CSV table of C-alpha atoms in Angstrom, one decimal:
chain,number,residue,atom,x,y,z
A,1269,MET,CA,-0.1,0.0,-0.1
A,1270,SER,CA,1.5,4.1,-0.8
A,1271,PRO,CA,2.1,6.1,2.4
A,1272,ARG,CA,-0.6,8.2,-0.2
A,1273,ALA,CA,-3.7,5.6,0.1
A,1274,GLY,CA,-2.4,4.9,4.2
A,1275,THR,CA,-3.1,8.8,4.9
A,1276,MET,CA,-6.6,9.2,3.3
A,1277,ARG,CA,-7.2,5.3,4.9
A,1278,LEU,CA,-6.3,7.4,8.5
A,1279,ALA,CA,-8.1,10.3,7.8
A,1280,CYS,CA,-11.5,8.5,6.7
A,1281,MET,CA,-11.0,6.4,9.7
A,1282,PHE,CA,-10.9,9.6,12.2
A,1283,SER,CA,-13.5,11.3,10.2
A,1284,SER,CA,-15.9,8.6,11.2
A,1285,ILE,CA,-15.2,8.6,14.8
A,1286,LEU,CA,-16.2,12.6,15.0
A,1287,LEU,CA,-19.3,12.1,13.2
A,1288,PHE,CA,-20.2,8.5,15.8
A,1289,GLY,CA,-18.9,11.2,19.0
A,1290,ALA,CA,-21.0,13.8,17.5
A,1291,ALA,CA,-24.7,11.5,16.7
A,1292,GLY,CA,-24.2,9.7,20.2
A,1293,LEU,CA,-23.3,12.8,22.1
A,1294,LEU,CA,-27.0,14.5,20.4
A,1295,LEU,CA,-28.7,11.4,20.8
A,1296,PHE,CA,-27.8,11.6,24.5
A,1297,ILE,CA,-29.1,15.5,25.2
A,1298,SER,CA,-32.1,14.6,23.6
A,1299,LEU,CA,-32.7,11.2,25.9
A,1300,GLN,CA,-32.5,13.9,28.7
A,1301,ASP,CA,-35.0,15.7,31.2
A,1302,PRO,CA,-34.0,19.3,30.0
A,1303,THR,CA,-35.6,20.5,33.4
A,1304,GLU,CA,-32.4,19.2,35.2
A,1305,LEU,CA,-29.9,20.9,32.7
A,1306,THR,CA,-31.6,23.9,34.4
A,1307,PRO,CA,-29.8,25.7,37.6
A,1308,HIS,CA,-31.5,25.6,40.5
A,1309,GLN,CA,-32.7,29.2,42.6
A,1310,ALA,CA,-30.8,28.7,46.5
A,1311,PRO,CA,-34.5,29.1,48.5
A,1312,GLY,CA,-35.1,31.9,50.3
A,1313,ILE,CA,-37.2,34.4,51.7
A,1314,LYS,CA,-40.2,35.3,49.4
A,1315,PHE,CA,-40.6,38.9,49.4
A,1316,SER,CA,-41.9,40.0,45.9
A,1317,ILE,CA,-39.6,42.9,45.7
A,1318,ARG,CA,-39.3,43.7,42.1
A,1319,PRO,CA,-41.9,44.2,39.2
A,1320,GLN,CA,-42.8,40.2,38.1
A,1321,GLN,CA,-45.7,39.6,35.5
A,1322,PRO,CA,-48.8,37.5,36.7
A,1323,HIS,CA,-47.6,33.7,36.4
A,1324,ASN,CA,-50.2,33.6,32.9
A,1325,ASP,CA,-50.0,29.4,32.8
A,1326,LEU,CA,-51.6,28.7,36.0
A,1327,PRO,CA,-54.7,27.5,35.8
A,1328,PRO,CA,-57.9,27.5,37.8
A,1329,GLY,CA,-56.8,26.6,41.6
A,1330,SER,CA,-55.4,27.0,45.0
A,1331,SER,CA,-54.3,25.6,47.7
A,1332,GLN,CA,-52.1,26.7,51.1
A,1333,ASP,CA,-48.4,25.6,51.0
A,1334,GLY,CA,-47.2,22.1,53.3
A,1335,PRO,CA,-45.5,18.1,52.8
A,1336,PHE,CA,-46.7,16.2,50.1
A,1337,LYS,CA,-47.3,12.8,49.9
A,1338,ALA,CA,-47.7,11.6,46.0
A,1339,ALA,CA,-46.3,14.0,43.4
A,1340,THR,CA,-49.4,14.8,42.2
A,1341,GLU,CA,-50.7,16.8,45.1
A,1342,ARG,CA,-46.8,18.0,45.1
A,1343,VAL,CA,-47.0,19.9,41.9
A,1344,THR,CA,-50.6,20.5,42.9
A,1345,ARG,CA,-49.5,22.9,46.0
A,1346,ASP,CA,-46.4,23.8,44.9
A,1347,LEU,CA,-48.2,25.5,42.0
A,1348,SER,CA,-51.1,27.5,43.9
A,1349,SER,CA,-49.1,28.1,46.3
A,1350,ARG,CA,-47.1,30.3,44.1
A,1351,ALA,CA,-50.9,31.8,42.7
A,1352,PRO,CA,-53.1,34.1,43.9
A,1353,ARG,CA,-55.0,33.0,47.2
A,1354,GLY,CA,-59.0,31.7,45.8
A,1355,LEU,CA,-60.3,34.3,43.7
A,1356,SER,CA,-62.0,31.0,41.7
A,1357,LEU,CA,-58.6,29.2,40.6
A,1358,ARG,CA,-60.0,25.3,41.3
A,1359,MET,CA,-57.5,22.9,39.8
A,1360,SER,CA,-58.7,20.6,37.8
A,1361,GLN,CA,-59.3,17.1,39.5
A,1362,ASP,CA,-58.6,15.0,36.5
A,1363,PRO,CA,-55.0,13.7,38.1
A,1364,GLN,CA,-54.2,13.3,34.0
A,1365,ALA,CA,-54.4,17.4,33.9
A,1366,GLN,CA,-52.2,17.9,37.0
A,1367,LEU,CA,-48.9,15.0,35.5
A,1368,ASN,CA,-49.2,17.9,32.7
A,1369,VAL,CA,-50.1,21.0,34.6
A,1370,GLY,CA,-46.9,19.3,36.3
A,1371,ALA,CA,-44.8,18.8,32.8
A,1372,ARG,CA,-45.4,22.3,32.8
A,1373,LEU,CA,-44.2,24.0,35.9
A,1374,ARG,CA,-40.9,21.2,37.4
A,1375,PRO,CA,-38.6,23.9,36.1
A,1376,ARG,CA,-37.6,24.7,40.6
A,1377,GLN,CA,-37.2,28.4,39.5
A,1378,ARG,CA,-40.8,28.9,37.9
A,1379,ARG,CA,-42.0,27.6,41.3
A,1380,ARG,CA,-39.9,30.0,43.1
A,1381,ARG,CA,-39.9,32.5,41.2
A,1382,LEU,CA,-40.7,35.1,43.7
A,1383,LEU,CA,-37.8,33.5,46.1
A,1384,ILE,CA,-35.5,35.6,46.7
A,1385,LYS,CA,-31.5,34.2,46.5
A,1386,LYS,CA,-29.1,34.2,49.3
A,1387,MET,CA,-26.3,36.7,49.2
A,1388,PRO,CA,-24.2,39.2,50.4
A,1389,ALA,CA,-26.7,41.4,52.2
A,1390,ALA,CA,-24.9,44.4,51.1
A,1391,ALA,CA,-25.3,43.8,47.8
A,1392,ALA,CA,-29.0,43.0,47.5
A,1393,LEU,CA,-30.0,45.8,49.6
A,1394,PRO,CA,-29.6,49.2,49.5
A,1395,ALA,CA,-27.2,51.3,51.7
A,1396,ASN,CA,-29.3,53.0,54.4
A,1397,SER,CA,-29.5,56.5,56.6
A,1398,SER,CA,-32.3,57.6,58.3
A,1399,ALA,CA,-33.7,61.3,59.3
A,1400,GLY,CA,-36.4,60.4,60.8
A,1401,THR,CA,-36.8,58.6,64.7
A,1402,LEU,CA,-36.3,55.3,63.5
A,1403,ALA,CA,-32.3,55.3,62.6
A,1404,ARG,CA,-31.6,52.7,59.3
A,1405,PRO,CA,-28.3,50.8,60.5
A,1406,ALA,CA,-25.6,52.1,58.9
A,1407,PRO,CA,-24.3,50.1,55.4
A,1408,GLY,CA,-21.4,48.4,57.6
A,1409,ALA,CA,-23.8,47.3,60.4
A,1410,LEU,CA,-25.9,44.7,57.4
A,1411,ASP,CA,-24.7,42.3,57.3
A,1412,GLY,CA,-25.1,40.7,60.6
A,1413,ARG,CA,-28.3,41.9,61.4
A,1414,TRP,CA,-29.5,41.8,57.8
A,1415,ALA,CA,-29.0,38.4,57.8
A,1416,ARG,CA,-30.8,37.2,60.9
A,1417,LEU,CA,-33.9,39.0,60.3
A,1418,ARG,CA,-34.3,37.5,57.0
A,1419,GLU,CA,-33.9,34.5,59.8
A,1420,THR,CA,-35.9,35.9,61.6
A,1421,GLN,CA,-39.3,36.1,58.8
A,1422,ARG,CA,-37.8,33.1,57.2
A,1423,GLU,CA,-38.9,31.5,60.6
A,1424,ARG,CA,-42.0,33.8,61.4
A,1425,LYS,CA,-43.3,32.0,58.1
A,1426,ARG,CA,-43.0,28.7,59.2
A,1427,VAL,CA,-44.5,29.0,62.2
A,1428,MET,CA,-47.3,30.4,60.6
A,1429,ARG,CA,-47.9,28.0,57.7
A,1430,GLU,CA,-47.3,25.1,60.3
A,1431,ALA,CA,-50.3,26.4,63.1
A,1432,CYS,CA,-52.4,26.9,59.4
A,1433,ALA,CA,-51.5,23.2,58.3
A,1434,LYS,CA,-52.8,22.1,61.5
A,1435,TYR,CA,-56.3,23.9,63.1
A,1436,ARG,CA,-57.1,25.7,59.1
A,1437,ALA,CA,-56.2,22.7,57.0
A,1438,SER,CA,-59.7,23.9,55.5
A,1439,SER,CA,-58.7,27.1,54.7
A,1440,SER,CA,-56.6,26.5,52.0
A,1441,ARG,CA,-59.3,25.2,49.9
A,1442,ARG,CA,-61.4,28.3,50.1
A,1443,ALA,CA,-61.9,31.1,47.5
A,1444,VAL,CA,-60.5,34.7,48.6
A,1445,THR,CA,-63.2,36.7,47.9
A,1446,PRO,CA,-63.7,41.0,48.8
A,1447,ARG,CA,-64.6,40.1,52.4
A,1448,HIS,CA,-60.7,38.5,52.6
A,1449,VAL,CA,-58.9,41.6,51.3
A,1450,SER,CA,-61.3,44.0,52.6
A,1451,ARG,CA,-58.3,45.4,55.5
A,1452,ILE,CA,-55.7,45.1,52.9
A,1453,PHE,CA,-54.6,47.8,51.1
A,1454,VAL,CA,-52.4,49.1,48.7
A,1455,GLU,CA,-49.2,51.7,47.0
A,1456,ASP,CA,-49.0,50.9,44.0
A,1457,ARG,CA,-45.7,52.8,43.3
A,1458,HIS,CA,-43.4,50.3,45.3
A,1459,ARG,CA,-45.9,47.6,44.7
A,1460,VAL,CA,-46.9,46.7,48.4
A,1461,LEU,CA,-49.8,45.5,50.0
A,1462,TYR,CA,-50.2,46.0,54.1
A,1463,CYS,CA,-53.2,44.3,55.8
A,1464,GLU,CA,-54.2,47.5,58.0
A,1465,VAL,CA,-54.5,45.4,62.6
A,1466,PRO,CA,-55.5,48.4,64.9
A,1467,LYS,CA,-53.8,48.6,67.5
A,1468,ALA,CA,-50.4,47.3,66.1
A,1469,GLY,CA,-49.6,50.6,64.4
A,1470,CYS,CA,-51.6,50.5,61.2
A,1471,SER,CA,-51.9,54.3,61.8
A,1472,ASN,CA,-48.4,55.0,61.0
A,1473,TRP,CA,-48.2,52.1,58.2
A,1474,LYS,CA,-50.3,54.1,56.5
A,1475,ARG,CA,-48.9,57.0,56.9
A,1476,VAL,CA,-45.8,55.9,55.7
A,1477,LEU,CA,-47.6,54.3,52.7
A,1478,MET,CA,-48.9,57.4,51.9
A,1479,VAL,CA,-46.0,59.4,51.9
A,1480,LEU,CA,-44.4,56.1,49.4
A,1481,ALA,CA,-47.2,57.3,47.1
A,1482,GLY,CA,-46.5,60.6,46.9
A,1483,LEU,CA,-49.6,61.5,48.9
A,1484,ALA,CA,-47.7,63.9,51.2
A,1485,SER,CA,-43.9,64.5,51.4
A,1486,SER,CA,-44.0,63.1,55.6
A,1487,THR,CA,-45.1,61.6,57.4
A,1488,THR,CA,-45.8,64.3,60.6
A,1489,ASP,CA,-47.6,66.1,57.5
A,1490,ILE,CA,-50.5,64.1,58.1
A,1491,GLN,CA,-53.3,64.4,60.9
A,1492,HIS,CA,-55.3,61.2,62.2
A,1493,ASP,CA,-58.1,62.0,60.3
A,1494,THR,CA,-56.3,61.5,57.0
A,1495,VAL,CA,-54.9,58.9,58.1
A,1496,HIS,CA,-58.6,56.8,59.2
A,1497,TYR,CA,-61.2,59.4,57.4
A,1498,GLY,CA,-60.2,59.8,54.3
A,1499,SER,CA,-60.2,58.1,50.9
A,1500,ALA,CA,-56.5,58.2,49.6
A,1501,LEU,CA,-55.0,55.0,49.6
A,1502,LYS,CA,-57.2,52.3,48.6
A,1503,ARG,CA,-57.8,49.2,49.6
A,1504,LEU,CA,-57.9,45.5,47.7
A,1505,ASP,CA,-61.7,44.8,47.6
A,1506,THR,CA,-62.3,48.2,46.1
A,1507,PHE,CA,-59.9,46.6,42.6
A,1508,ASP,CA,-62.2,44.1,40.3
A,1509,ARG,CA,-60.7,40.1,40.3
A,1510,GLN,CA,-58.5,41.4,37.4
A,1511,GLY,CA,-56.6,43.8,40.1
A,1512,ILE,CA,-57.0,41.3,42.2
A,1513,LEU,CA,-55.3,38.9,41.4
A,1514,HIS,CA,-52.6,40.6,39.8
A,1515,ARG,CA,-51.7,42.2,43.1
A,1516,LEU,CA,-51.7,39.5,44.8
A,1517,GLY,CA,-49.3,37.8,43.0
A,1518,THR,CA,-47.1,40.1,42.2
A,1519,TYR,CA,-46.9,42.3,45.3
A,1520,THR,CA,-45.8,42.7,48.7
A,1521,LYS,CA,-47.4,41.8,51.1
A,1522,MET,CA,-47.3,42.4,54.8
A,1523,LEU,CA,-48.4,42.4,57.8
A,1524,PHE,CA,-47.3,43.8,61.4
A,1525,VAL,CA,-48.7,42.0,64.3
A,1526,ARG,CA,-48.7,43.1,68.5
A,1527,GLU,CA,-49.4,40.5,71.7
A,1528,PRO,CA,-53.0,39.0,71.8
A,1529,PHE,CA,-53.7,40.4,75.9
A,1530,GLU,CA,-51.4,43.9,75.3
A,1531,ARG,CA,-54.1,45.3,71.9
A,1532,LEU,CA,-57.1,43.7,73.2
A,1533,VAL,CA,-55.3,46.7,76.7
A,1534,SER,CA,-55.2,49.5,74.2
A,1535,ALA,CA,-58.0,49.3,72.3
A,1536,PHE,CA,-59.9,48.9,75.6
A,1537,ARG,CA,-58.7,51.6,76.5
A,1538,ASP,CA,-58.1,53.5,73.9
A,1539,LYS,CA,-61.9,53.2,72.8
A,1540,PHE,CA,-63.4,53.4,76.3
A,1541,GLU,CA,-60.9,55.4,78.8
A,1542,HIS,CA,-61.2,58.4,76.2
A,1543,PRO,CA,-64.5,60.7,75.6
A,1544,ASN,CA,-65.5,58.5,71.6
A,1545,SER,CA,-68.6,59.7,70.1
A,1546,TYR,CA,-68.7,56.4,68.4
A,1547,TYR,CA,-67.6,53.6,71.2
A,1548,HIS,CA,-69.4,55.0,73.8
A,1549,PRO,CA,-72.8,55.0,72.6
A,1550,VAL,CA,-72.9,52.0,70.4
A,1551,PHE,CA,-70.9,49.5,72.7
A,1552,GLY,CA,-70.5,51.3,76.3
A,1553,LYS,CA,-74.2,51.2,76.3
A,1554,ALA,CA,-75.0,47.8,74.6
A,1555,ILE,CA,-72.7,46.3,77.3
A,1556,LEU,CA,-73.0,48.2,80.6
A,1557,ALA,CA,-77.3,48.0,80.3
A,1558,ARG,CA,-76.1,44.0,79.3
A,1559,TYR,CA,-73.3,43.4,82.1
A,1560,ARG,CA,-73.8,46.6,85.0
A,1561,ALA,CA,-76.6,45.9,87.2
A,1562,ASN,CA,-77.9,48.7,88.1
A,1563,ALA,CA,-76.4,50.9,86.4
A,1564,SER,CA,-77.4,54.1,86.4
A,1565,ARG,CA,-79.4,56.5,84.2
A,1566,GLU,CA,-76.2,57.9,83.4
A,1567,ALA,CA,-74.2,55.4,82.1
A,1568,LEU,CA,-76.4,54.2,80.6
A,1569,ARG,CA,-78.2,56.8,78.2
A,1570,THR,CA,-74.0,57.7,77.5
A,1571,GLY,CA,-72.5,54.3,77.8
A,1572,SER,CA,-69.0,55.9,79.7
A,1573,GLY,CA,-67.4,54.4,81.6
A,1574,VAL,CA,-67.3,51.0,81.4
A,1575,ARG,CA,-64.8,48.9,83.3
A,1576,PHE,CA,-62.3,46.3,82.0
A,1577,PRO,CA,-63.9,43.2,83.4
A,1578,GLU,CA,-67.9,43.5,82.1
A,1579,PHE,CA,-65.8,44.9,78.4
A,1580,VAL,CA,-64.0,41.1,78.6
A,1581,GLN,CA,-68.2,39.7,79.8
A,1582,TYR,CA,-69.3,41.6,76.1
A,1583,LEU,CA,-66.5,39.6,73.9
A,1584,LEU,CA,-66.4,36.1,75.4
A,1585,ASP,CA,-70.1,36.4,75.7
A,1586,VAL,CA,-71.6,34.4,71.8
A,1587,HIS,CA,-74.7,36.1,72.0
A,1588,ARG,CA,-72.7,39.6,72.2
A,1589,PRO,CA,-75.6,42.3,72.2
A,1590,VAL,CA,-73.8,44.1,69.7
A,1591,GLY,CA,-70.7,43.0,67.4
A,1592,MET,CA,-67.4,42.9,67.1
A,1593,ASP,CA,-65.1,45.0,66.2
A,1594,ILE,CA,-61.9,45.6,64.4
A,1595,HIS,CA,-60.2,46.8,66.7
A,1596,TRP,CA,-60.6,43.5,69.1
A,1597,ASP,CA,-61.0,41.3,66.5
A,1598,HIS,CA,-58.6,38.3,66.3
A,1599,VAL,CA,-55.5,38.9,63.0
A,1600,SER,CA,-56.4,36.1,61.5
A,1601,ARG,CA,-59.9,36.6,60.7
A,1602,LEU,CA,-58.9,40.4,59.8
A,1603,CYS,CA,-55.3,39.3,58.0
A,1604,SER,CA,-57.3,35.6,56.3
A,1605,PRO,CA,-52.8,35.2,57.0
A,1606,CYS,CA,-54.0,31.1,56.1
A,1607,LEU,CA,-55.3,31.6,52.7
A,1608,ILE,CA,-53.2,34.9,51.7
A,1609,ASP,CA,-49.6,34.0,51.8
A,1610,TYR,CA,-47.9,36.7,53.1
A,1611,ASP,CA,-43.5,38.2,52.6
A,1612,PHE,CA,-43.6,39.6,55.4
A,1613,VAL,CA,-44.4,39.8,58.8
A,1614,GLY,CA,-43.5,42.5,61.4
A,1615,LYS,CA,-44.0,42.5,65.7
A,1616,PHE,CA,-44.9,45.7,67.6
A,1617,GLU,CA,-42.9,44.7,69.5
A,1618,SER,CA,-39.2,44.7,67.5
A,1619,MET,CA,-41.3,47.2,65.3
A,1620,GLU,CA,-38.0,49.1,64.9
A,1621,ASP,CA,-35.3,46.1,63.5
A,1622,ASP,CA,-39.1,45.3,60.8
A,1623,ALA,CA,-39.7,48.3,60.0
A,1624,ASN,CA,-36.1,49.5,59.0
A,1625,PHE,CA,-36.1,46.0,56.9
A,1626,PHE,CA,-38.3,46.1,55.7
A,1627,LEU,CA,-38.1,50.0,54.0
A,1628,SER,CA,-35.1,48.9,52.9
A,1629,LEU,CA,-36.3,45.6,50.4
A,1630,ILE,CA,-39.0,47.3,49.3
A,1631,HIS,CA,-36.0,50.0,48.3
A,1632,ALA,CA,-38.3,53.1,49.9
A,1633,PRO,CA,-36.9,56.6,49.5
A,1634,ARG,CA,-33.7,56.7,51.9
A,1635,ASN,CA,-35.0,59.6,53.6
A,1636,LEU,CA,-38.3,57.8,54.8
A,1637,THR,CA,-38.1,56.1,57.8
A,1638,PHE,CA,-41.3,54.6,60.2
A,1639,PRO,CA,-42.5,57.7,62.5
A,1640,ARG,CA,-42.5,57.2,66.5
A,1641,PHE,CA,-45.4,59.6,67.1
A,1642,LYS,CA,-48.3,57.9,69.5
A,1643,ASP,CA,-50.9,58.9,67.0
A,1644,ARG,CA,-54.0,59.3,69.5
A,1645,HIS,CA,-53.7,60.5,73.4
A,1646,SER,CA,-50.2,61.4,73.0
A,1647,GLU,CA,-49.6,61.9,76.7
A,1648,GLU,CA,-51.2,58.8,77.6
A,1649,ALA,CA,-47.8,55.9,78.0
A,1650,ARG,CA,-48.0,53.3,75.5
A,1651,THR,CA,-49.7,50.1,76.5
A,1652,THR,CA,-46.8,48.2,77.9
A,1653,SER,CA,-46.4,43.9,78.7
A,1654,ARG,CA,-46.9,45.4,82.7
A,1655,ILE,CA,-50.0,47.6,82.2
A,1656,THR,CA,-51.7,45.1,80.3
A,1657,HIS,CA,-50.9,42.3,83.3
A,1658,GLN,CA,-52.5,45.4,85.7
A,1659,TYR,CA,-55.9,45.3,83.9
A,1660,PHE,CA,-55.6,41.6,83.0
A,1661,ALA,CA,-55.0,41.1,87.3
A,1662,GLN,CA,-59.1,42.4,87.5
A,1663,LEU,CA,-60.2,39.4,86.2
A,1664,SER,CA,-60.9,35.5,87.2
A,1665,THR,CA,-58.6,33.0,86.6
A,1666,LEU,CA,-61.7,31.2,84.3
A,1667,GLN,CA,-62.1,34.9,82.3
A,1668,ARG,CA,-58.0,35.1,81.5
A,1669,GLN,CA,-58.5,31.3,80.5
A,1670,ARG,CA,-61.6,31.9,78.3
A,1671,THR,CA,-59.1,35.7,76.9
A,1672,TYR,CA,-56.3,33.6,76.2
A,1673,ASP,CA,-58.7,30.5,74.5
A,1674,PHE,CA,-60.7,33.2,72.0
A,1675,TYR,CA,-56.5,34.0,70.6
A,1676,TYR,CA,-55.4,30.8,71.2
A,1677,MET,CA,-55.2,31.3,67.1
A,1678,ASP,CA,-53.0,34.5,66.9
A,1679,TYR,CA,-51.1,33.4,70.0
A,1680,LEU,CA,-50.7,30.8,68.1
A,1681,MET,CA,-50.0,32.2,64.8
A,1682,PHE,CA,-47.4,34.3,65.4
A,1683,ASN,CA,-45.4,32.3,67.6
A,1684,TYR,CA,-46.6,35.1,71.1
A,1685,SER,CA,-45.9,32.6,75.3
A,1686,LYS,CA,-48.0,32.0,77.3
A,1687,PRO,CA,-49.0,36.0,79.3
A,1688,PHE,CA,-49.4,34.1,82.5
A,1689,ALA,CA,-47.9,31.0,84.0
A,1690,ASP,CA,-51.3,28.8,84.7
A,1691,LEU,CA,-52.9,28.7,81.4
A,1692,TYR,CA,-53.5,26.1,79.9
């Protein structure tokens, strides 16, 4: 064989090997599940910080997050946990349809598109400064403190979801109605939904929302009546179905809560220990007529002078002479946290840290801070744990226990300790 013929034969063999290798690689890739090649997003706290589009690929359906025992159940619940809660979103009962849904939504980053990746706090959050009374920490102090706050949020939401899964499992299958979102205020510029919990800093939070919306330059410029009786802030239930769905699915949803007994005493002091043209004639007169023996004619005429034990009697009476009020209603009824997947759960007791963290997360203006001034009766001390115990000392052990039972879901859902040792 000539050298030239040998060289050509080697070249042909080498070309054949390359062609077979390329064909094998194409075959291997075609057999792979493309979702397995997709980089997975690290889990984190779900904050809808940047504008996001609603999930157009969601079929009708909604349910609560929770542990899953079967593949179809996992797909169904994972899908619904990312969708706006309810509002006629119903999953198909056809198993094959559910499997098809799962095939579309298998990429983990699609299921978790609202999650924030774990990343250095200084890079994730803007540097903060303060011109108000709640000073935000300097940039150098962000890393450790912000990491702790992120972990606190994860823990609060975990506890809340576990309580819902254990005691309110049926809520996840209900549809959101306008009543469920009637306490939620909307701020469109920063894409925030705030559920109002009275006596947990709600007046000042609504002031903050008004500044965020460009309706005022400073929280100190906004009067109490403007906050509570004006129409500057829209409620979520004023939007049509599509508007509600869009905002529930893409905005940052937050609420702030307070220790239930302390919140109750704060409401009593505000509404019944000061002149009030609504609560005295509407609630006070009915309470005195039902629960005070030999009430004076003057007391029955004005409704003034209700005592805390009488107020608690009204609260615990299943046949109340006058209905419930938002100032002492359960948070679980006001904000439906087992139905609406809140992104941020703040506490009145840690207002400074939680407010700073939230304002940083939504990229609020650097000069905007949460106001600390007392909205009403500023000369009076705030309701503290010590003051709360003084009021509850007026009750019997049974009354304290029944009041604790009344607010049990709020204690459980938001991880508050029993306020008295003899409670069970």
